[in-house]
Coordinates of C-alpha atoms and ligand atoms in Angstrom, one line a residue:
M116 CA -0.5 -28.9 -13.4
T117 CA -2.6 -29.7 -10.4
R118 CA -6.3 -29.0 -10.1
T119 CA -5.5 -26.3 -7.6
E120 CA -3.3 -24.5 -10.0
M121 CA -5.8 -24.7 -12.8
T122 CA -8.6 -23.2 -10.8
G123 CA -6.4 -20.6 -9.2
V124 CA -7.7 -21.4 -5.7
A125 CA -5.8 -23.0 -2.8
D126 CA -6.7 -23.2 0.9
G127 CA -10.0 -21.5 0.1
R128 CA -8.0 -18.3 -0.8
P129 CA -7.5 -17.1 -4.4
L130 CA -3.9 -17.0 -5.7
L131 CA -4.0 -13.2 -5.6
A132 CA -1.5 -10.5 -4.7
G133 CA -0.7 -7.0 -5.9
I134 CA 1.4 -3.9 -5.6
I135 CA 0.0 -1.0 -3.6
G136 CA 1.3 2.5 -4.1
W137 CA 0.3 6.1 -5.3
P138 CA 1.0 6.5 -8.1
V139 CA 1.5 2.9 -9.1
L140 CA 0.1 2.3 -12.6
H141 CA 3.6 2.6 -14.1
S142 CA 4.9 -0.3 -12.0
R143 CA 6.3 -3.3 -13.9
S144 CA 5.6 -5.7 -11.1
P145 CA 2.4 -7.2 -12.6
R146 CA 4.4 -8.0 -15.8
L147 CA 7.1 -9.6 -13.6
F148 CA 4.7 -11.7 -11.6
G149 CA 2.8 -12.6 -14.9
H150 CA 6.0 -14.1 -16.3
W151 CA 6.6 -16.2 -13.2
F152 CA 3.0 -17.4 -13.1
A153 CA 3.3 -18.6 -16.7
E154 CA 6.7 -20.2 -15.9
H155 CA 5.4 -22.1 -12.9
G156 CA 2.0 -23.0 -14.3
I157 CA 0.2 -21.0 -11.5
A158 CA -3.2 -19.5 -12.3
G159 CA -2.5 -16.5 -10.2
S160 CA -3.4 -12.8 -10.4
Y161 CA -1.2 -9.8 -9.5
V162 CA -2.8 -6.4 -9.8
H163 CA -2.0 -2.7 -9.4
L164 CA -3.6 -1.3 -6.2
A165 CA -3.7 2.5 -6.6
V166 CA -4.4 3.8 -3.1
R167 CA -4.1 7.3 -1.8
P168 CA -2.1 7.8 1.5
E169 CA -5.3 8.8 3.4
D170 CA -7.0 5.5 2.4
F171 CA -4.0 3.3 2.9
A172 CA -4.7 1.9 6.4
Q173 CA -8.4 1.1 5.6
V174 CA -7.6 -0.6 2.3
L175 CA -4.7 -2.6 3.7
R176 CA -6.8 -4.0 6.5
A177 CA -9.4 -5.1 4.0
L178 CA -7.1 -6.9 1.6
P179 CA -6.7 -10.1 3.6
K180 CA -10.5 -10.3 3.9
A181 CA -10.7 -9.9 0.2
G182 CA -8.6 -13.0 -0.3
Y183 CA -5.2 -11.5 -1.0
R184 CA -2.2 -13.5 0.1
G185 CA 0.1 -10.5 0.2
V186 CA 1.2 -7.3 -1.4
N187 CA 4.3 -5.5 -2.4
V188 CA 4.4 -1.9 -1.1
T189 CA 5.9 1.0 -2.9
V190 CA 6.1 4.8 -2.6
P191 CA 4.7 6.5 -0.5
H192 CA 3.4 3.7 1.8
K193 CA 6.5 1.8 2.9
V194 CA 6.8 3.4 6.3
A195 CA 3.1 3.2 7.0
A196 CA 3.1 -0.5 6.0
L197 CA 5.6 -1.3 8.7
A198 CA 3.6 0.6 11.3
L199 CA 0.4 -1.1 10.4
A200 CA 1.8 -4.7 10.4
D201 CA 1.1 -7.1 13.2
A202 CA 4.6 -8.6 13.0
A203 CA 7.8 -7.6 11.2
T204 CA 11.2 -9.2 10.4
P205 CA 14.3 -7.7 12.0
V206 CA 15.4 -6.4 8.6
A207 CA 12.2 -4.5 8.1
R208 CA 12.5 -3.0 11.6
A209 CA 16.1 -2.1 11.0
I210 CA 15.4 -0.4 7.7
G211 CA 12.3 1.3 9.1
A212 CA 10.0 0.4 6.2
A213 CA 8.3 -2.6 4.6
N214 CA 8.0 -3.5 0.9
T215 CA 6.6 -7.0 1.2
L216 CA 3.5 -7.9 3.3
T217 CA 2.3 -11.5 3.8
F218 CA -1.3 -12.0 5.0
Q219 CA -2.0 -14.9 7.3
P220 CA -5.2 -16.8 6.9
D221 CA -6.5 -15.2 10.1
G222 CA -5.9 -11.7 8.6
G223 CA -2.7 -10.9 10.4
I224 CA -0.1 -8.9 8.5
N225 CA 3.6 -9.9 8.5
A226 CA 6.0 -7.2 7.2
D227 CA 9.4 -7.7 5.5
N228 CA 11.8 -5.6 3.6
T229 CA 13.5 -7.3 0.6
D230 CA 14.9 -4.2 -1.1
G231 CA 18.4 -4.7 0.5
Y232 CA 18.3 -8.4 -0.4
G233 CA 17.4 -7.6 -4.0
F234 CA 20.1 -5.0 -4.2
L235 CA 22.8 -7.4 -3.0
E236 CA 21.6 -10.3 -5.1
A237 CA 21.7 -8.1 -8.2
I238 CA 25.3 -7.1 -7.5
R239 CA 26.4 -10.6 -6.7
A240 CA 24.9 -11.8 -10.0
G241 CA 26.1 -8.8 -12.1
A242 CA 29.6 -8.3 -10.5
P243 CA 30.6 -11.5 -8.8
Q244 CA 34.1 -10.2 -8.4
W245 CA 33.0 -7.6 -5.8
V246 CA 34.3 -8.4 -2.3
P247 CA 32.2 -6.4 0.2
A248 CA 34.9 -6.4 2.9
A249 CA 37.7 -5.3 0.6
A250 CA 37.0 -1.5 0.4
P251 CA 34.6 1.3 1.5
A252 CA 31.4 2.0 -0.5
L253 CA 30.2 5.4 -1.7
V254 CA 26.4 5.9 -1.5
L255 CA 24.8 8.9 -3.2
G256 CA 21.4 9.8 -1.8
A257 CA 19.7 9.3 1.6
G258 CA 16.0 8.6 0.8
G259 CA 14.1 5.3 1.3
G260 CA 16.2 3.3 -1.2
A261 CA 19.4 4.4 0.5
R262 CA 18.1 3.0 3.9
A263 CA 17.8 -0.5 2.4
V264 CA 21.2 -0.1 0.7
L265 CA 23.0 1.0 3.8
H266 CA 21.5 -1.9 5.8
A267 CA 22.5 -4.4 3.1
L268 CA 26.0 -3.1 2.7
L269 CA 26.9 -3.1 6.4
G270 CA 25.3 -6.5 6.8
A271 CA 27.4 -7.8 3.9
G272 CA 30.6 -6.7 5.7
V273 CA 31.5 -3.4 3.9
P274 CA 33.9 -1.8 6.3
A275 CA 32.8 1.8 5.8
V276 CA 30.1 3.6 3.9
R277 CA 30.6 7.2 2.7
L278 CA 27.1 8.8 2.4
A279 CA 26.7 11.9 0.3
N280 CA 23.3 13.6 0.0
R281 CA 22.2 17.0 -1.4
T282 CA 20.5 17.9 1.8
R283 CA 22.7 17.4 4.8
A284 CA 20.0 17.8 7.4
G285 CA 18.5 14.4 8.1
T286 CA 21.4 12.7 6.5
E287 CA 23.4 12.9 9.8
A288 CA 20.5 11.3 11.6
L289 CA 20.3 8.5 9.1
A290 CA 24.1 7.9 9.5
G291 CA 23.6 7.9 13.2
H292 CA 20.9 5.3 12.9
F293 CA 23.3 3.0 11.2
G294 CA 26.2 3.7 13.5
P295 CA 29.9 4.5 13.1
G296 CA 30.2 2.4 9.8
V297 CA 28.5 5.3 8.0
T298 CA 30.3 8.7 7.5
V299 CA 28.5 11.7 6.0
I300 CA 30.3 13.4 3.1
D301 CA 29.4 16.8 1.7
W302 CA 27.5 16.6 -1.5
A303 CA 30.1 19.0 -3.0
D304 CA 32.9 16.5 -2.2
R305 CA 31.3 13.4 -3.9
D306 CA 33.8 13.2 -6.7
A307 CA 36.8 13.0 -4.3
A308 CA 34.9 10.5 -2.2
A309 CA 35.1 7.9 -5.0
E310 CA 38.8 7.5 -4.3
G311 CA 39.4 4.0 -3.0
A312 CA 35.8 3.0 -3.2
G313 CA 35.0 -0.6 -4.1
L314 CA 31.4 0.1 -4.9
I315 CA 29.7 3.3 -6.0
V316 CA 25.8 3.4 -5.7
N317 CA 23.4 6.0 -6.9
T318 CA 20.2 5.9 -4.8
T319 CA 19.0 9.4 -5.8
S320 CA 16.3 9.8 -8.4
L321 CA 18.8 11.8 -10.5
G322 CA 19.5 10.3 -14.0
M323 CA 15.9 8.9 -14.3
T324 CA 14.0 9.8 -17.4
G325 CA 12.4 13.2 -16.8
K326 CA 14.8 14.1 -13.9
P327 CA 18.1 16.1 -14.1
P328 CA 21.3 14.1 -14.7
L329 CA 23.5 13.0 -11.8
Q330 CA 26.6 15.2 -11.9
I331 CA 29.6 13.2 -10.7
R332 CA 33.1 12.5 -12.0
L333 CA 34.4 9.0 -11.5
D334 CA 38.1 9.9 -12.2
A335 CA 39.2 9.2 -8.7
A336 CA 37.5 5.7 -8.5
P337 CA 39.9 2.7 -8.6
A338 CA 39.9 0.5 -11.7
S339 CA 38.4 -2.3 -9.6
A340 CA 35.3 -0.2 -8.5
V341 CA 31.8 -1.6 -9.3
V342 CA 29.3 1.1 -10.2
T343 CA 25.5 0.6 -9.8
D344 CA 22.4 2.7 -10.0
L345 CA 19.0 2.1 -8.4
V346 CA 17.4 4.0 -11.4
Y347 CA 16.5 1.6 -14.2
V348 CA 14.7 4.0 -16.6
P349 CA 16.8 4.3 -18.6
L350 CA 18.5 1.0 -18.1
E351 CA 21.9 2.6 -18.8
T352 CA 21.9 5.9 -16.9
G353 CA 24.5 8.6 -17.4
L354 CA 26.4 7.3 -14.4
L355 CA 26.6 3.8 -15.8
A356 CA 27.6 5.1 -19.2
Q357 CA 30.4 7.1 -17.7
A358 CA 31.6 4.1 -15.6
R359 CA 31.5 1.8 -18.7
A360 CA 33.5 4.4 -20.7
R361 CA 36.1 4.3 -17.9
G362 CA 36.2 0.5 -18.1
L363 CA 34.6 0.0 -14.7
A364 CA 32.2 -2.8 -14.0
T365 CA 28.5 -1.8 -13.9
V366 CA 25.3 -3.2 -12.6
D367 CA 21.9 -1.7 -13.7
G368 CA 19.0 -1.1 -11.4
L369 CA 16.6 -3.7 -13.0
G370 CA 18.2 -6.6 -11.2
M371 CA 17.3 -5.1 -7.8
L372 CA 13.7 -4.8 -8.8
L373 CA 13.5 -8.4 -10.0
H374 CA 15.3 -9.9 -7.1
Q375 CA 13.4 -8.0 -4.4
A376 CA 10.2 -9.7 -5.7
R377 CA 11.4 -13.3 -5.2
P378 CA 10.7 -13.7 -1.5
G379 CA 7.1 -12.4 -1.9
F380 CA 6.4 -14.9 -4.7
R381 CA 7.8 -17.7 -2.6
A382 CA 5.7 -16.8 0.4
W383 CA 2.5 -16.3 -1.4
F384 CA 2.6 -18.9 -4.2
G385 CA 5.0 -21.6 -2.9
A386 CA 7.4 -21.6 -5.8
D387 CA 11.0 -20.3 -6.0
P388 CA 11.1 -18.0 -9.0
Q389 CA 14.4 -17.2 -10.8
V390 CA 15.8 -14.0 -12.3
T391 CA 16.6 -15.0 -16.0
P392 CA 17.3 -13.1 -19.2
A393 CA 13.8 -14.0 -20.4
L394 CA 12.3 -12.3 -17.3
R395 CA 14.4 -9.2 -17.9
R396 CA 13.2 -9.1 -21.5
A397 CA 9.5 -9.5 -20.4
V398 CA 9.8 -6.7 -17.9
L399 CA 11.8 -4.4 -20.2
E400 CA 9.2 -4.7 -23.0
G401 CA 7.7 -1.3 -23.5
L402 CA 10.0 0.5 -20.9
A403 CA 11.1 4.0 -22.0
Ligands
LIG294 N1 15.8 -0.6 -8.6 C1 14.9 -0.7 -7.6 O1 14.4 -1.8 -7.3 C2 14.6 0.5 -6.8 C3 14.2 0.4 -5.5 C4 14.0 1.6 -4.8 C5 14.2 2.8 -5.4 N2 14.6 2.8 -6.7 C6 14.8 4.1 -7.4 O2 15.7 4.9 -6.6 C7 15.4 6.3 -6.7 C8 15.2 6.9 -5.3 O3 14.1 6.3 -4.7 P1 13.7 6.6 -3.1 O4 12.5 5.8 -2.8 O5 15.0 6.4 -2.3 O6 13.3 8.1 -3.2 P2 13.3 9.2 -2.1 O7 13.1 8.6 -0.7 O8 12.3 10.2 -2.5 O9 14.8 9.9 -2.1 C9 15.2 10.6 -3.2 C10 16.7 10.9 -3.1 O10 17.1 11.6 -4.3 C11 17.7 12.8 -3.9 N3 17.4 13.9 -4.9 C12 16.2 14.1 -5.5 N4 16.4 15.2 -6.4 C13 17.6 15.6 -6.3 C14 18.4 16.6 -6.9 N5 17.8 17.5 -7.8 N6 19.7 16.7 -6.6 C15 20.3 15.9 -5.7 N7 19.6 14.9 -5.1 C16 18.3 14.8 -5.3 C17 17.1 13.2 -2.6 O11 17.9 14.1 -1.9 P3 17.3 15.1 -0.8 O12 17.3 14.4 0.5 O13 18.3 16.3 -0.8 O14 15.9 15.5 -1.2 C18 17.1 11.8 -1.9 O15 18.3 11.5 -1.4 C19 14.1 6.4 -7.6 O16 14.6 6.7 -8.9 C20 13.5 5.0 -7.5 O17 12.8 4.7 -8.6 C21 14.8 1.7 -7.4

């Protein structure tokens, strides 16, 4: 371990980052970063930053001055984070939201969105047999998570995305934003839309502990379909349990959470952290 790592100070700035959201105290990200700090021998700190929407701009501008190297951004600040950044990656601009902000030594804010990257990496790790170009995907939900998923799927070469959301208004606009590769399906037709799908993704909050279950029948899905859920509390949602009972491959939502954090850690702390079974155990400890 170098002297820099032992003192927790490098380039005159503390090894300090955090997750900014409202509410945010439930976030597992400090636990995730704590595991990587220990693994890499880095004396860093990663904290919850509970900031109300009306205070977000003021607090964000102050964080580089307070020595932060960057922050992860969660609900409800992802769109505002992109708008306030001084520079943004093409991915963040295409998704229309940022989840990873890197602060330059001069205070400048660079925005990125790693949710789609995390989503794809999790599927590649959990279902390596999935061939994006081989079949259409069915995506349930059209909120913030869905935007990153749509961008990732089209970028990976999925030939067509069927998008089903409870509220049709707004969903057409979202599909229009991503172009002819995305077709809007009526929420009532979601069971039939599983036919021929190579990947089925739940991006709604349904199925999460405390929310209603996601009602869908996977009978029409081909035997080769991979089923994944952005919800990771519980780890095995009703959707994943149904898929498993049908013999379909499943990927839980925790992998996306873990993989989306890797680029931030690399940018802020200069080490390349890995997603391992030990990391999953550390983050899962105490989850409902
Ligand atoms: N694993 C990860 O790393 C990760 C990353 C991002 C998000 N997530 C999870 O993904 C979920 C969605 O997050 P988000 O940020 O996309 O949320 P969001 O922007 O608020 O979108 C919520 C989505 O859920 C739908 N929905 C909510 N209640 C519903 C109901 N009763 N019936 C049908 N549809 C309903 C909404 O449909 P309407 O448009 O009709 O309201 C919308 O499509 C959350 O559980 C979040 O924790 C996980």
